[in-house]
mmCIF file of C-alpha atoms in Angstrom:
data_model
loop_
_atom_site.group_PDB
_atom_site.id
_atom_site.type_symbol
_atom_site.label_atom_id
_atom_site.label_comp_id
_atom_site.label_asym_id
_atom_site.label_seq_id
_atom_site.Cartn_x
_atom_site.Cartn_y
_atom_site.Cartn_z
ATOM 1 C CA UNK A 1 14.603 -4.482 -21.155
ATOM 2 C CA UNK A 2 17.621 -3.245 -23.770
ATOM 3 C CA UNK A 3 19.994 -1.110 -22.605
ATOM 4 C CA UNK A 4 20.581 1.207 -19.874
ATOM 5 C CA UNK A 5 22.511 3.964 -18.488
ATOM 6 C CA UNK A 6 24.600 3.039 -15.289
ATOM 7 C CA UNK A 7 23.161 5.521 -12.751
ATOM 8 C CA UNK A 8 19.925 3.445 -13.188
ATOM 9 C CA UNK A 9 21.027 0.658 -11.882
ATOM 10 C CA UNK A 10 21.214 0.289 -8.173
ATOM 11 C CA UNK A 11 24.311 0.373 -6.627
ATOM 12 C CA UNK A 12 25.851 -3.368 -5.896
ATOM 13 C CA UNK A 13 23.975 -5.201 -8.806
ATOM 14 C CA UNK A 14 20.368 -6.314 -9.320
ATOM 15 C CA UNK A 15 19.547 -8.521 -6.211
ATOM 16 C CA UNK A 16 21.668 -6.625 -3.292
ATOM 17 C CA UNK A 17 21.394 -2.369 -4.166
ATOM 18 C CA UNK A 18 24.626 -2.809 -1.575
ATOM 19 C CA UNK A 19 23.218 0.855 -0.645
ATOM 20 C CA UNK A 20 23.542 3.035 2.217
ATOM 21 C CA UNK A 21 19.366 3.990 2.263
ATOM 22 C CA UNK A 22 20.172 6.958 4.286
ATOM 23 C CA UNK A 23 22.985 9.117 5.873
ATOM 24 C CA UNK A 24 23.294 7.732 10.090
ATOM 25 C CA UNK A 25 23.684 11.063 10.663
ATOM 26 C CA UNK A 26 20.238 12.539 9.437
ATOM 27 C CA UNK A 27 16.871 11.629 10.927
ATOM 28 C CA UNK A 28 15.188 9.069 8.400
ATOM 29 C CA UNK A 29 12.108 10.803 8.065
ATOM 30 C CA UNK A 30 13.238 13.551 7.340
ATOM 31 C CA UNK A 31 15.253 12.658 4.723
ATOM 32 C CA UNK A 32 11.970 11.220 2.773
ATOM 33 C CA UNK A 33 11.254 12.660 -0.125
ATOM 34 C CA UNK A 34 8.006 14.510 0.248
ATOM 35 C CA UNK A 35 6.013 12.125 -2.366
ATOM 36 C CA UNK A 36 6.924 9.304 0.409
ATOM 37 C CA UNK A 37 5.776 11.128 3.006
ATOM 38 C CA UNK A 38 2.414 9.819 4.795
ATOM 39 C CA UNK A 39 2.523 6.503 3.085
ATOM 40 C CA UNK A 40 5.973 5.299 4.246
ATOM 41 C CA UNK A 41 8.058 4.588 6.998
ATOM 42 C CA UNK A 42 11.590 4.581 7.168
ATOM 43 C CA UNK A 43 12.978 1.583 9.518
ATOM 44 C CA UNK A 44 16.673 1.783 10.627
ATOM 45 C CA UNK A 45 19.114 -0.814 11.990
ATOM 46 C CA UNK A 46 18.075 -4.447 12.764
ATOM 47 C CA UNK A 47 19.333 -7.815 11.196
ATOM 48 C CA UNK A 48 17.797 -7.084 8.400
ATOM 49 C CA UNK A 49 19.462 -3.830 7.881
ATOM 50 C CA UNK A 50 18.030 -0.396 6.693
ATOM 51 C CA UNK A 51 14.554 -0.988 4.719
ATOM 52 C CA UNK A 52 11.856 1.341 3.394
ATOM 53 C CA UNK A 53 8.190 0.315 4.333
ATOM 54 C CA UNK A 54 5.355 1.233 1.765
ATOM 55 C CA UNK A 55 1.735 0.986 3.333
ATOM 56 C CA UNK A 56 -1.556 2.455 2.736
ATOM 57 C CA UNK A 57 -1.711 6.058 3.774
ATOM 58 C CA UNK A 58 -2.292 7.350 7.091
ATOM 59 C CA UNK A 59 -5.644 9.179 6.089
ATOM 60 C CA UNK A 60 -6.852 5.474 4.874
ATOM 61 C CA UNK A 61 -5.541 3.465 7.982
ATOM 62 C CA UNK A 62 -7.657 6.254 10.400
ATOM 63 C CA UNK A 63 -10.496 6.460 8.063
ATOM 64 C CA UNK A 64 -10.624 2.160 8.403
ATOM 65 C CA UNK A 65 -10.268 2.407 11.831
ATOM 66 C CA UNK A 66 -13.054 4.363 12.333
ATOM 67 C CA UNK A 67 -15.089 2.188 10.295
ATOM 68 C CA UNK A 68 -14.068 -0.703 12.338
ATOM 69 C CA UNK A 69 -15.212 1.611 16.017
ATOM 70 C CA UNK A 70 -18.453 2.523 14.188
ATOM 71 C CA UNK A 71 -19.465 -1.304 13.016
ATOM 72 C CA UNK A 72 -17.800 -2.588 16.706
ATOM 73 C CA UNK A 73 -20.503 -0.209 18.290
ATOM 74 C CA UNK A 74 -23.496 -1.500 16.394
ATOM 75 C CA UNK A 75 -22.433 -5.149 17.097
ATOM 76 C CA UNK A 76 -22.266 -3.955 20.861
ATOM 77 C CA UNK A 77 -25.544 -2.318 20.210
ATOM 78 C CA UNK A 78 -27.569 -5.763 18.732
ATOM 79 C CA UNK A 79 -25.316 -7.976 20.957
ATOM 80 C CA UNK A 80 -26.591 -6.163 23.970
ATOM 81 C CA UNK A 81 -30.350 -6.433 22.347
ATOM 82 C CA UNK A 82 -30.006 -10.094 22.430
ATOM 83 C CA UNK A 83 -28.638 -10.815 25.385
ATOM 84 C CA UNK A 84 -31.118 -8.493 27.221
ATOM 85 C CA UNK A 85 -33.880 -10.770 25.788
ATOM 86 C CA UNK A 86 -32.854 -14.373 24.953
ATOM 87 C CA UNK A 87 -36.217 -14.994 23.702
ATOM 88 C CA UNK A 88 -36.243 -12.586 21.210
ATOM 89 C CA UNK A 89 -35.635 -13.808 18.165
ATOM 90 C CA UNK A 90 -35.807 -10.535 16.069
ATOM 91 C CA UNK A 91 -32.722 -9.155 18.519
ATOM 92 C CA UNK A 92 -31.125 -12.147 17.800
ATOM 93 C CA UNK A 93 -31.382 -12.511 13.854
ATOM 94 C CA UNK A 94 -30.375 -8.998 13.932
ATOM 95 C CA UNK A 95 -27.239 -9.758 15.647
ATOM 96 C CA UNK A 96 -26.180 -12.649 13.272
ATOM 97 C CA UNK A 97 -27.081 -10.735 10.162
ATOM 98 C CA UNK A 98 -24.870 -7.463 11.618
ATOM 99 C CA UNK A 99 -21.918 -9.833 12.548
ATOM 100 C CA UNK A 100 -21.649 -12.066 9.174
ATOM 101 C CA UNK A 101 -22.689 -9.295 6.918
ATOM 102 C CA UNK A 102 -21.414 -6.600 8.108
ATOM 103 C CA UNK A 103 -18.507 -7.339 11.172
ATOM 104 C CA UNK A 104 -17.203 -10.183 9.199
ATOM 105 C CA UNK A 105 -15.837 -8.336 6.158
ATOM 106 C CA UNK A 106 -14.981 -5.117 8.033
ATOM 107 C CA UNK A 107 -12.928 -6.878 10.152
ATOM 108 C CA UNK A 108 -11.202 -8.479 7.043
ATOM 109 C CA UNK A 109 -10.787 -5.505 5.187
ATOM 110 C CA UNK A 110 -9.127 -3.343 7.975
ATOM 111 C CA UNK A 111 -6.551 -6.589 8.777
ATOM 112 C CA UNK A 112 -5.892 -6.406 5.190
ATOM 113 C CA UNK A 113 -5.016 -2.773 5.375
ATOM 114 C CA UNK A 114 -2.776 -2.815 7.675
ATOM 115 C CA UNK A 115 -1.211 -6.467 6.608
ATOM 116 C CA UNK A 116 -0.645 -5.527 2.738
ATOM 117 C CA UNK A 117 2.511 -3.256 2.800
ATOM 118 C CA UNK A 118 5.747 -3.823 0.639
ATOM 119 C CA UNK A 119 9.095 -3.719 2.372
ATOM 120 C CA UNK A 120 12.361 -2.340 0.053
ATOM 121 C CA UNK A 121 15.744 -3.502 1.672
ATOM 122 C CA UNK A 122 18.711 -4.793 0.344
ATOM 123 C CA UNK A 123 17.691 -8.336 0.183
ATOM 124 C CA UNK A 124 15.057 -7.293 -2.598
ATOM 125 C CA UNK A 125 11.309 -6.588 -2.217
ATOM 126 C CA UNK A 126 8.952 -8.223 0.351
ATOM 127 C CA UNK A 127 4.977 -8.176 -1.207
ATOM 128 C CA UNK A 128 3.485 -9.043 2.173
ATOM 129 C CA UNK A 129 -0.329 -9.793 1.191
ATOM 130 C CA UNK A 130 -3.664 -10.880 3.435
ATOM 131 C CA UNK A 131 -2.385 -14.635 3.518
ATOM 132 C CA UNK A 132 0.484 -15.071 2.202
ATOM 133 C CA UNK A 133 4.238 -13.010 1.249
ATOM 134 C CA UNK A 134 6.036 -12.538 -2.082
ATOM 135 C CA UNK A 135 9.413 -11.999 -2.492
ATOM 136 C CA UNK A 136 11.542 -10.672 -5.840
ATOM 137 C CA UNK A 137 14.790 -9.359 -6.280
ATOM 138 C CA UNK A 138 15.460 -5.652 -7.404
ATOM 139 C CA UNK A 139 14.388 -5.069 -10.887
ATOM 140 C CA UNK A 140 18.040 -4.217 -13.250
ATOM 141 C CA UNK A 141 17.043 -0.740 -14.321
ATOM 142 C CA UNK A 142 14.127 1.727 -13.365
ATOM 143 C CA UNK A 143 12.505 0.189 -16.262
ATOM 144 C CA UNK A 144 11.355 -2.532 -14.018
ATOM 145 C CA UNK A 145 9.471 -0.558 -11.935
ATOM 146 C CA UNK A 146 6.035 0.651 -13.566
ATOM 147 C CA UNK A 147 2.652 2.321 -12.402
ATOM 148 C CA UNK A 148 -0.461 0.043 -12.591
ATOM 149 C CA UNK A 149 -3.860 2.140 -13.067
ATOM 150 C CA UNK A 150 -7.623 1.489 -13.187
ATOM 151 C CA UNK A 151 -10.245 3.556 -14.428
ATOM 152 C CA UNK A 152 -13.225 3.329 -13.172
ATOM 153 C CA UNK A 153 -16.142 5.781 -15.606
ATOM 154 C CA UNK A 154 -18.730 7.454 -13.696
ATOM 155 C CA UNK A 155 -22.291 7.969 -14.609
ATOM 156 C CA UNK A 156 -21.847 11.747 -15.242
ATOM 157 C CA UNK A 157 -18.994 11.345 -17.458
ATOM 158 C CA UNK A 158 -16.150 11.660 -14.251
ATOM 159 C CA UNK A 159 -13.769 8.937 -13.990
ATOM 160 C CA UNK A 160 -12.385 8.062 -10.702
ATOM 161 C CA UNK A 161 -8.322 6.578 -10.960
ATOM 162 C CA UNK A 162 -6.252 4.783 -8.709
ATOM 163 C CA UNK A 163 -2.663 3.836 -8.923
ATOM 164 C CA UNK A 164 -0.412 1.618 -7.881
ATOM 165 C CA UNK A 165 3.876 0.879 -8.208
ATOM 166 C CA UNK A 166 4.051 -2.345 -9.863
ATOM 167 C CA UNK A 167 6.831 -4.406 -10.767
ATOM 168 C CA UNK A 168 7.543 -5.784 -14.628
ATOM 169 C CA UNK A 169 7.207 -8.809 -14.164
ATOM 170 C CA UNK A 170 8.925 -10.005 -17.914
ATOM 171 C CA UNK A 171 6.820 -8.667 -20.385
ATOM 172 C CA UNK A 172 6.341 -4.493 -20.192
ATOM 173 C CA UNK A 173 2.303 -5.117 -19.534
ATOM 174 C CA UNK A 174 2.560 -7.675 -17.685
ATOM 175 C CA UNK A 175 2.918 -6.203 -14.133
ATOM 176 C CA UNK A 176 2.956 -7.163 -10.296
ATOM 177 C CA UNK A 177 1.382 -4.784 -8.339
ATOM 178 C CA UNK A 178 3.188 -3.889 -5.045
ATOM 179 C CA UNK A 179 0.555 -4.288 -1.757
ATOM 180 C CA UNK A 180 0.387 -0.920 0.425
ATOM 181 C CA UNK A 181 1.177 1.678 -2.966
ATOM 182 C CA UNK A 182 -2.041 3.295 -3.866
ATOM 183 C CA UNK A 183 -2.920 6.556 -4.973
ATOM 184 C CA UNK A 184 -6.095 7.469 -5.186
ATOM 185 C CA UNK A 185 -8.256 10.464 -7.236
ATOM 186 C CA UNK A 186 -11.518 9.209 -5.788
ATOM 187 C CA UNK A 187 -11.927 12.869 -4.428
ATOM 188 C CA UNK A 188 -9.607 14.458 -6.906
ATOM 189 C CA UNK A 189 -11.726 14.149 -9.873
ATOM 190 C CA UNK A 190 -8.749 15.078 -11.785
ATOM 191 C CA UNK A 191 -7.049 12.207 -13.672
ATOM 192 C CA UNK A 192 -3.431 14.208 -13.470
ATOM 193 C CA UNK A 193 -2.993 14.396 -10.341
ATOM 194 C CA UNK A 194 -3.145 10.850 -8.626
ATOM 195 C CA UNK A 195 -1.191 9.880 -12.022
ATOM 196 C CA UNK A 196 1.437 12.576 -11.497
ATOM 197 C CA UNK A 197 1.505 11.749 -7.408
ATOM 198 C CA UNK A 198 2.265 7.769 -8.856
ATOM 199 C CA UNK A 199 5.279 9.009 -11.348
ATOM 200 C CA UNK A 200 6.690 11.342 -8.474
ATOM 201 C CA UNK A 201 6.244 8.434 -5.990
ATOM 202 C CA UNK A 202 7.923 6.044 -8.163
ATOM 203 C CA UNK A 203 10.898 8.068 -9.379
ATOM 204 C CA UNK A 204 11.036 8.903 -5.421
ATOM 205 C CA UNK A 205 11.250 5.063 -4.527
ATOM 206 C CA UNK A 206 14.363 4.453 -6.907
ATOM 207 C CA UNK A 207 16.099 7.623 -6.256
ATOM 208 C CA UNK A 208 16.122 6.748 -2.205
ATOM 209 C CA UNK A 209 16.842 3.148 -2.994
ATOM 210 C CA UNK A 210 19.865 4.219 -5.546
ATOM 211 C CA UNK A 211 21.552 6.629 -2.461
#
């Protein structure tokens, strides 16, 4: 990664920052940085010591859980059908369809929202994914850290992009994406800003992990 100044490494080496995440004395949400704000949560105390939480934003985790209430009351809706007549076998196709096709993956999707989250302590960074959970040590420098975009062109020319922090994994391009980090310009329409919310978000992460 060549060389670096000192202040961007974390305090106590590369695997153990060795950092005091926050001052006892303050309230840790409100010493957040306000490009952490809505999309992480500060825990305090515990074995594990202080550690910073990154998870999809709150707007996201409401927006899936009313997606989940919606789906739940149309599978109420054709269950009830069914049951009502056992020998219909329209209510009953329509049930089956509605529950693999549609309260299958819904389901799925809104566990993996709220499962995928990345947890910063001083024992390194937990990727905590659908299945399974990844852990690395802090990256040496800021350098380590990276944002990880896709583009996605629309018909009229627009292009839609999301973020995401990533970890350098090696090679500068070759990146690990961190589970819970993304930034979104789906209704931005403006490239800049989700780009420039990433950048903040990421200088943010270092500078509270660096304290």
């Amino acid at each position: 990664m060549g060389r670096h100044r000192a202040q961007d490494r974390p305090p106590g080496g590369v695997d153990r920052p060795g950092i005091a995440w926050w001052d006892d004395r303050e309230d840790p949400a409100a010493s957040l940085s306000a490009a952490l704000r809505g999309w992480t949560t500060p825990v305090e105390g515990g074995p594990r010591g202080p550690r910073l939480v990154l998870h999809r934003s709150v707007v996201s985790r409401v927006a899936a859980l009313v997606i989940l209430i919606l789906v739940a009351g149309l599978l109420s809706y054709t269950g009830l059908e069914a049951l009502a007549d056992p020998l219909d076998r329209d209510a009953r196709v329509s049930f089956a369809l509605c529950a693999v096709l549609l309260g299958a993956p819904v389901a799925l999707w809104v566990i993996n929202m709220f499962r995928r989250r990345t947890v910063l302590s001083e024992r390194g960074i937990e990727m905590r994914r659908l299945v399974w959970t990844a852990r690395r040590p802090w990256p040496a420098a800021r350098s380590g850290l990276d944002i990880s975009g896709r583009v996605i062109s629309g018909q009229h020319g627009n292009e839609v992009e999301r973020y995401r922090l990533a970890l350098v994994d090696g090679m500068p391009g070759d990146l690990i994406r961190l589970p819970g980090c993304v930034f979104d310009g789906t209704f931005l329409w403006h490239s800049e800003r989700a780009r420039d919310k990433a950048n903040m978000a990421l200088r943010a992460v270092w500078s509270f992990a660096a304290r």
